Coordinates of C-alpha atoms in Angstrom, one line a residue:
M1 CA -1.4 0.6 -7.4
R2 CA -1.8 -2.6 -9.4
R3 CA 1.1 -4.2 -7.5
I4 CA -0.3 -7.7 -7.9
G5 CA -3.3 -6.6 -9.9
S6 CA -5.7 -9.4 -10.6
S7 CA -3.8 -11.9 -8.5
L8 CA -6.6 -12.0 -6.0
L9 CA -9.0 -13.0 -8.7
A10 CA -6.5 -15.6 -9.8
G11 CA -6.2 -16.9 -6.3
V12 CA -10.0 -17.2 -6.0
M13 CA -10.1 -19.0 -9.4
A14 CA -7.3 -21.3 -8.2
L15 CA -9.2 -22.2 -5.1
S16 CA -12.5 -23.0 -7.0
V17 CA -11.1 -24.5 -10.2
A18 CA -7.8 -26.0 -9.2
A19 CA -8.9 -27.5 -5.9
C20 CA -7.2 -30.8 -6.8
G21 CA -3.8 -29.3 -7.1
T22 CA -1.6 -29.7 -4.0
L23 CA 2.0 -29.7 -2.9
D24 CA 3.2 -32.8 -1.2
R25 CA 4.4 -31.8 2.2
P26 CA 6.4 -33.7 4.8
T27 CA 4.3 -34.4 7.9
G28 CA 7.1 -33.6 10.4
P29 CA 10.8 -32.7 10.9
L30 CA 13.2 -34.6 8.7
R31 CA 16.8 -35.5 9.4
I32 CA 19.2 -33.9 6.9
A33 CA 19.2 -35.9 3.7
D34 CA 21.5 -35.9 0.7
G35 CA 20.4 -33.2 -1.7
S36 CA 18.8 -30.9 0.8
L37 CA 19.4 -27.3 0.0
V38 CA 21.1 -26.5 3.3
P39 CA 24.2 -24.2 2.8
A40 CA 27.2 -24.2 5.1
Q41 CA 26.2 -20.8 6.4
D42 CA 22.5 -20.0 6.9
P43 CA 21.6 -16.9 4.8
R44 CA 18.2 -16.3 6.5
I45 CA 17.5 -13.4 8.8
R46 CA 14.3 -14.2 10.6
A47 CA 12.2 -12.5 13.3
N48 CA 13.0 -15.2 15.8
D49 CA 16.7 -15.2 15.1
A50 CA 17.8 -12.5 17.6
A51 CA 21.5 -12.7 16.7
R52 CA 21.3 -12.3 13.0
L53 CA 18.4 -9.8 13.2
G54 CA 20.4 -7.8 15.7
A55 CA 23.4 -7.8 13.4
F56 CA 21.3 -6.6 10.4
T57 CA 19.7 -3.9 12.6
Q58 CA 23.1 -2.8 13.8
E59 CA 24.4 -2.6 10.2
I60 CA 21.7 -0.1 9.3
G61 CA 21.5 1.6 12.7
G62 CA 25.2 1.8 13.1
R63 CA 25.7 3.5 9.7
L64 CA 23.0 6.1 10.6
A65 CA 24.2 6.7 14.2
N66 CA 27.8 7.2 13.1
G67 CA 26.9 9.4 10.1
R68 CA 28.6 7.2 7.7
P69 CA 27.3 8.0 4.2
F70 CA 25.6 5.1 2.5
N71 CA 23.1 4.5 -0.3
M72 CA 20.3 2.0 -0.2
L73 CA 18.1 0.8 -3.0
A74 CA 14.8 -0.9 -2.4
L75 CA 13.0 -2.5 -5.3
S76 CA 9.3 -3.4 -4.8
G77 CA 7.1 -6.1 -6.2
G78 CA 4.9 -5.6 -9.2
G79 CA 5.1 -8.6 -11.6
A80 CA 5.4 -7.4 -15.2
N81 CA 5.6 -3.8 -14.0
G82 CA 9.2 -4.7 -12.9
A83 CA 10.1 -3.6 -16.4
Y84 CA 9.6 0.0 -15.2
G85 CA 12.2 -0.4 -12.4
A86 CA 14.6 -2.0 -14.8
G87 CA 14.3 0.8 -17.3
L88 CA 14.7 3.4 -14.5
L89 CA 18.0 1.9 -13.4
V90 CA 19.3 1.8 -17.0
G91 CA 18.2 5.4 -17.6
W92 CA 19.8 6.5 -14.3
T93 CA 23.1 5.0 -15.5
E94 CA 22.8 6.9 -18.7
R95 CA 22.1 10.1 -16.8
G96 CA 25.5 9.6 -15.2
D97 CA 24.8 10.0 -11.4
R98 CA 23.6 6.6 -10.4
P99 CA 25.3 5.9 -7.0
S100 CA 27.0 2.7 -5.9
F101 CA 24.5 1.1 -3.5
D102 CA 25.8 -0.2 -0.2
I103 CA 22.6 -2.2 0.3
V104 CA 20.2 -3.4 -2.4
T105 CA 16.9 -5.1 -1.5
G106 CA 14.3 -6.8 -3.6
V107 CA 10.8 -8.1 -3.2
S108 CA 9.0 -10.3 -5.8
T109 CA 9.9 -8.9 -9.2
G110 CA 12.2 -6.5 -7.4
A111 CA 14.1 -9.6 -6.2
L112 CA 14.7 -10.7 -9.8
A113 CA 16.1 -7.2 -10.7
A114 CA 18.1 -6.8 -7.5
P115 CA 21.1 -9.0 -8.4
F116 CA 21.8 -7.0 -11.5
A117 CA 21.4 -3.7 -9.7
F118 CA 23.8 -4.9 -7.0
A119 CA 26.4 -6.2 -9.5
G120 CA 26.6 -2.7 -11.0
P121 CA 25.8 -0.7 -14.1
E122 CA 28.0 -3.0 -16.3
W123 CA 25.2 -5.5 -15.9
D124 CA 22.5 -3.1 -17.3
P125 CA 22.4 -5.0 -20.7
Q126 CA 21.5 -8.2 -18.9
L127 CA 19.0 -6.4 -16.7
R128 CA 17.3 -5.0 -19.8
N129 CA 17.2 -8.4 -21.6
A130 CA 15.7 -10.1 -18.6
Y131 CA 12.6 -7.8 -18.9
T132 CA 12.4 -7.0 -22.6
D133 CA 13.7 -10.0 -24.7
G134 CA 10.3 -11.8 -24.5
G135 CA 11.4 -14.5 -22.1
A136 CA 8.7 -13.4 -19.6
S137 CA 5.9 -13.7 -22.2
G138 CA 5.4 -17.4 -21.4
L139 CA 4.9 -17.0 -17.7
L140 CA 1.1 -16.9 -18.0
S141 CA 0.7 -18.8 -21.3
W142 CA -1.7 -21.7 -21.8
R143 CA 1.3 -24.0 -21.9
S144 CA 2.0 -23.1 -18.2
L145 CA -1.6 -23.8 -17.0
A146 CA -1.5 -26.3 -14.2
L147 CA -5.0 -26.3 -12.8
F148 CA -5.0 -29.8 -11.5
L149 CA -1.3 -30.2 -10.7
Y150 CA -0.5 -27.4 -8.3
P151 CA -2.4 -25.1 -5.9
S152 CA -2.1 -22.3 -8.5
L153 CA -3.3 -21.4 -12.0
F154 CA 0.1 -21.7 -13.5
S155 CA 3.2 -23.9 -13.0
S156 CA 6.5 -22.2 -12.1
S157 CA 8.4 -23.9 -14.9
A158 CA 8.6 -20.8 -17.1
L159 CA 9.5 -18.7 -14.1
R160 CA 12.3 -21.1 -13.1
K161 CA 13.6 -21.1 -16.7
L162 CA 13.7 -17.3 -16.6
V163 CA 15.7 -17.4 -13.4
D164 CA 18.0 -20.1 -14.5
E165 CA 18.8 -18.3 -17.8
N166 CA 19.6 -15.0 -16.0
V167 CA 21.4 -16.1 -12.8
T168 CA 24.6 -17.1 -14.5
P169 CA 27.9 -18.2 -12.8
E170 CA 29.4 -14.9 -13.9
L171 CA 26.6 -13.0 -12.2
L172 CA 27.1 -15.0 -9.0
Q173 CA 30.8 -14.3 -9.1
A174 CA 30.2 -10.6 -9.5
I175 CA 27.8 -10.6 -6.5
A176 CA 30.3 -12.5 -4.4
R177 CA 33.0 -10.0 -5.2
E178 CA 30.8 -7.1 -4.1
H179 CA 29.7 -8.9 -1.0
A180 CA 33.3 -9.3 0.0
K181 CA 33.6 -5.5 -0.1
G182 CA 31.0 -5.2 2.6
R183 CA 28.0 -4.5 0.4
R184 CA 24.8 -6.4 1.0
L185 CA 22.2 -7.9 -1.4
L186 CA 19.0 -8.8 0.5
V187 CA 15.8 -10.5 -0.8
A188 CA 12.5 -11.0 1.0
T189 CA 10.2 -14.0 0.9
T190 CA 7.1 -14.7 3.0
N191 CA 7.2 -17.9 5.1
L192 CA 3.5 -18.9 5.0
D193 CA 3.9 -21.4 7.8
S194 CA 5.2 -18.9 10.3
E195 CA 3.6 -15.8 8.6
E196 CA 6.8 -13.9 8.8
T197 CA 9.0 -12.1 6.4
V198 CA 12.3 -13.9 5.9
I199 CA 15.3 -11.8 4.7
W200 CA 17.9 -13.7 2.7
D201 CA 21.5 -12.6 2.5
M202 CA 22.0 -13.4 -1.2
G203 CA 25.6 -12.2 -1.2
L204 CA 26.4 -14.7 1.5
L205 CA 24.9 -17.4 -0.7
A206 CA 26.9 -16.3 -3.8
A207 CA 30.1 -16.2 -1.8
Q208 CA 29.7 -19.8 -0.6
N209 CA 29.8 -20.9 -4.2
D210 CA 28.9 -24.6 -3.9
A211 CA 26.1 -26.6 -5.5
N212 CA 23.7 -26.2 -2.6
S213 CA 24.2 -22.4 -2.3
R214 CA 23.9 -21.8 -6.0
A215 CA 20.7 -23.9 -6.2
L216 CA 19.2 -22.1 -3.1
F217 CA 20.0 -18.7 -4.6
R218 CA 17.7 -19.5 -7.5
E219 CA 15.1 -21.1 -5.3
V220 CA 14.8 -18.0 -3.2
L221 CA 14.3 -15.8 -6.3
V222 CA 11.6 -18.1 -7.6
A223 CA 9.9 -18.1 -4.2
S224 CA 10.0 -14.3 -3.8
A225 CA 8.4 -13.9 -7.2
S226 CA 5.7 -16.6 -6.7
I227 CA 2.5 -14.7 -6.5
P228 CA 0.0 -16.8 -4.5
G229 CA -2.7 -18.3 -6.6
V230 CA -0.8 -17.5 -9.8
F231 CA 2.3 -19.6 -9.1
P232 CA 2.8 -22.3 -6.6
P233 CA 4.8 -21.5 -3.4
V234 CA 8.3 -23.0 -3.0
L235 CA 9.2 -25.6 -0.3
I236 CA 12.6 -24.6 1.1
A237 CA 14.5 -26.7 3.6
G238 CA 15.1 -24.8 6.8
L239 CA 17.8 -26.0 9.2
Q240 CA 16.6 -26.0 12.8
P241 CA 18.7 -25.6 16.0
D242 CA 18.4 -29.4 16.7
H243 CA 19.9 -30.1 13.2
T244 CA 16.6 -31.3 11.7
V245 CA 15.2 -30.0 8.5
V246 CA 11.7 -28.6 8.2
M247 CA 10.3 -27.9 4.7
E248 CA 9.1 -24.4 4.9
M249 CA 6.6 -23.0 2.5
H250 CA 7.8 -19.7 1.0
A251 CA 5.9 -17.4 -1.4
D252 CA 6.0 -13.8 -2.7
G253 CA 7.7 -11.4 -0.4
G254 CA 5.1 -8.9 -1.2
V255 CA 2.5 -10.8 0.8
N256 CA 3.9 -9.2 3.9
T257 CA 5.8 -6.1 2.7
P258 CA 5.6 -4.0 -0.4
F259 CA 9.4 -3.2 -0.2
L260 CA 12.2 -3.9 2.2
A261 CA 14.0 -0.9 3.7
I262 CA 14.2 -0.3 7.4
P263 CA 14.3 -3.4 9.7
E264 CA 11.0 -3.6 11.6
N265 CA 12.6 -3.3 15.0
L266 CA 14.2 0.0 13.9
T267 CA 11.0 1.6 12.8
L268 CA 10.5 3.8 15.9
W269 CA 14.3 4.3 16.5
T270 CA 15.6 7.9 16.6
R271 CA 19.3 8.8 16.5
G272 CA 20.7 10.5 19.6
A273 CA 21.2 14.3 19.7
D274 CA 25.0 13.8 19.3
Q275 CA 24.6 11.4 16.3
R276 CA 24.9 12.9 12.8
G277 CA 22.6 10.6 10.9
G278 CA 22.7 10.6 7.1
G279 CA 22.4 8.2 4.2
A280 CA 20.1 8.0 1.2
L281 CA 17.3 5.6 0.5
Y282 CA 15.9 5.2 -3.0
V283 CA 12.6 3.3 -3.2
V284 CA 11.4 2.1 -6.7
V285 CA 7.7 1.1 -6.7
N286 CA 6.9 -1.1 -9.7
G287 CA 3.3 0.1 -9.7
Q288 CA 1.2 3.1 -8.8
V289 CA 0.5 4.8 -5.5
A290 CA -2.5 7.1 -5.7
R291 CA -6.1 6.4 -5.2
N292 CA -8.2 6.2 -8.4
E293 CA -11.9 7.1 -8.1
G294 CA -14.5 5.4 -10.2
V295 CA -17.6 3.3 -10.2
T296 CA -16.9 -0.3 -9.0
P297 CA -18.6 -2.9 -11.2
G298 CA -21.4 -4.8 -9.4
K299 CA -19.9 -8.2 -10.2
L300 CA -17.8 -10.5 -8.0
T301 CA -14.6 -10.0 -10.0
G302 CA -14.9 -6.3 -10.1
I303 CA -15.6 -6.1 -6.4
L304 CA -12.6 -8.4 -5.5
L305 CA -10.2 -6.6 -7.8
R306 CA -11.2 -3.1 -6.6
S307 CA -11.0 -4.3 -3.0
Y308 CA -7.5 -5.7 -3.4
D309 CA -6.3 -2.7 -5.3
S310 CA -7.5 -0.4 -2.5
M311 CA -6.0 -2.7 0.2
S312 CA -2.6 -3.0 -1.5
K313 CA -2.3 0.7 -2.2
A314 CA -3.3 1.6 1.4
S315 CA -0.6 -0.9 2.7
L316 CA 2.0 0.7 0.4
R317 CA 1.2 4.2 1.4
T318 CA 1.4 3.3 5.1
H319 CA 4.7 1.6 4.5
L320 CA 6.0 4.7 2.6
A321 CA 4.7 7.0 5.3
T322 CA 6.4 5.0 8.1
T323 CA 9.7 4.8 6.3
A324 CA 9.6 8.6 5.3
A325 CA 9.0 9.5 9.0
F326 CA 12.0 7.4 10.0
A327 CA 14.1 9.1 7.3
R328 CA 13.1 12.6 8.5
R329 CA 13.9 11.8 12.1
N330 CA 17.3 10.4 11.3
G331 CA 18.5 12.9 8.7
M332 CA 18.2 10.4 5.9
A333 CA 17.3 11.4 2.3
M334 CA 14.4 9.3 0.9
S335 CA 13.4 9.4 -2.8
L336 CA 10.5 7.6 -4.5
S337 CA 10.0 6.7 -8.1
A338 CA 6.7 5.0 -9.2
I339 CA 4.8 4.4 -12.4
P340 CA 2.7 7.6 -13.2
D341 CA -0.9 7.3 -12.2
N342 CA -2.3 8.0 -15.6
V343 CA -0.4 5.0 -17.2
E344 CA -2.2 1.7 -17.8
A345 CA -0.1 -0.8 -15.8
S346 CA -0.9 -4.4 -15.0
S347 CA 1.3 -6.7 -13.0
L348 CA 0.2 -9.7 -15.0
K349 CA 0.5 -8.3 -18.5
F350 CA 3.8 -10.0 -19.6
D351 CA 3.5 -9.4 -23.4
S352 CA 6.6 -8.0 -25.0
E353 CA 5.0 -4.8 -26.3
T354 CA 3.7 -3.7 -22.8
M355 CA 6.9 -4.7 -21.0
N356 CA 9.1 -2.9 -23.6
A357 CA 6.9 0.2 -23.3
L358 CA 7.2 0.2 -19.5
F359 CA 11.0 -0.3 -19.7
D360 CA 11.2 2.7 -22.1
L361 CA 9.0 4.8 -19.8
G362 CA 11.2 3.9 -16.8
R363 CA 14.4 4.6 -18.8
E364 CA 13.1 8.1 -19.8
R365 CA 12.2 8.9 -16.2
G366 CA 15.6 7.6 -15.0
R367 CA 17.3 10.1 -17.2
N368 CA 15.1 12.9 -15.8
P369 CA 15.4 14.3 -12.2
D370 CA 11.6 14.6 -12.2
G371 CA 11.4 10.8 -12.1
W372 CA 12.1 11.0 -8.4
A373 CA 10.1 12.6 -5.6
R374 CA 11.7 13.4 -2.2
L375 CA 9.6 12.0 0.7
D376 CA 11.8 13.1 3.7
Q377 CA 11.1 16.8 3.2
T378 CA 7.3 16.8 3.6
A379 CA 5.5 16.5 6.9
S380 CA 1.8 15.8 6.3
E381 CA 0.4 12.5 5.3
Q382 CA -1.8 14.2 2.7
T383 CA 1.1 15.7 0.8
F384 CA 4.0 13.4 1.4
I385 CA 3.5 11.5 -1.9
P386 CA 3.6 14.0 -4.8
A387 CA 1.3 13.2 -7.7
A388 CA 3.1 11.4 -10.6
V389 CA 1.1 12.2 -13.8
L390 CA 2.5 12.4 -17.3
P391 CA 1.2 14.8 -20.0
A392 CA -1.2 12.7 -22.1
E393 CA 1.0 13.0 -25.2
A394 CA 3.9 11.6 -23.2
V395 CA 2.1 8.4 -22.3
P396 CA 3.3 5.6 -24.7
E397 CA 0.6 4.2 -26.9
A398 CA 0.8 0.7 -25.4
L399 CA 0.3 2.2 -21.9
R400 CA -2.6 4.5 -22.6
P401 CA -5.8 3.5 -20.8
K402 CA -8.1 1.6 -23.2
E403 CA -11.3 3.1 -21.6
E404 CA -11.9 5.8 -19.1
T405 CA -13.2 4.8 -15.7
P406 CA -16.6 6.6 -15.3
P407 CA -16.8 9.2 -12.6
L408 CA -18.8 8.6 -9.4
P409 CA -22.5 9.5 -9.9
A410 CA -23.6 12.7 -8.3
P411 CA -26.0 12.3 -5.4
Q412 CA -29.7 12.7 -6.2

């Protein structure tokens, strides 16, 4: 899967070329100051927060243990490939059987789409525009280059503009209404200081509806989508138990997890014999899953890119396998949709033609039941991810591979 694609290369280039770029960081805890983005209620669910993590775990585990039907949608990272997931949701609405999700989670580009998915199908036009109206085309333009200003190749100004234009007061109000019904919108970032995944209760932020919470809502989305080396990380004020503020460095949620589904401390949990289980989990991977064989170029860039591609796919498959095993043990249906493996997909290709083609591909697959594969009904690691390959004539022109990867040479 090209989930972050050439971001590793970008990171290496950022280290070597943009060594002068830094983020000014406080040297110690700071007392709360005017303007700090500290909301009245802390929306973070952290690994060291036993109370909030326990409540989140109980919310998932309680639903499963009591056999209460619920639907969960997990949107992965993938940069520009997020257009696929956006199209999939719109096509699913058009098909007529898209469920109302009790829990929606997002990582990286999935975090940008998650608020629209959570707010409901009536927000499909806005979801489509966010990925296809050309607003994303400037994310990696020369105007955004910031080699000597930030520890990244590009500034986040275009990303922030994209978030600001799409996270409207009306969207926040819709999210707050759904949150009040007991539904949950969760977004993951990676705290680079503590090396932990932080889960943000975005519905709680929307419901607070003050200047700090609205600003923090946008900051979290920017942080979750900030691919290291490509965009600078985001410094977010974290309120500590002693009422001091520490500026935490948050970046792409995909650094630690490809998608957010089952809480980590529930991974090995199994329902009791007298507990019914149930529920449905839908995972949208904005990228590809299968291994692709070919000759790796003998250059630094080729070796780094191929290594990262293999590493990220292996992590994704492990995460999927673990989650599928959990689903099987607990009577939970789990479905996966991913970009077909014979489609040319790059997470850093934000041009309008490619993103519109990916959106249309996702939309077509959302209309078709073949766009989903059940993962809870297969037992072996070798077969639990069905191949997703389109007939050659069905691959849009803009997404056809430009050149074939040569096969591995036969042994002499």
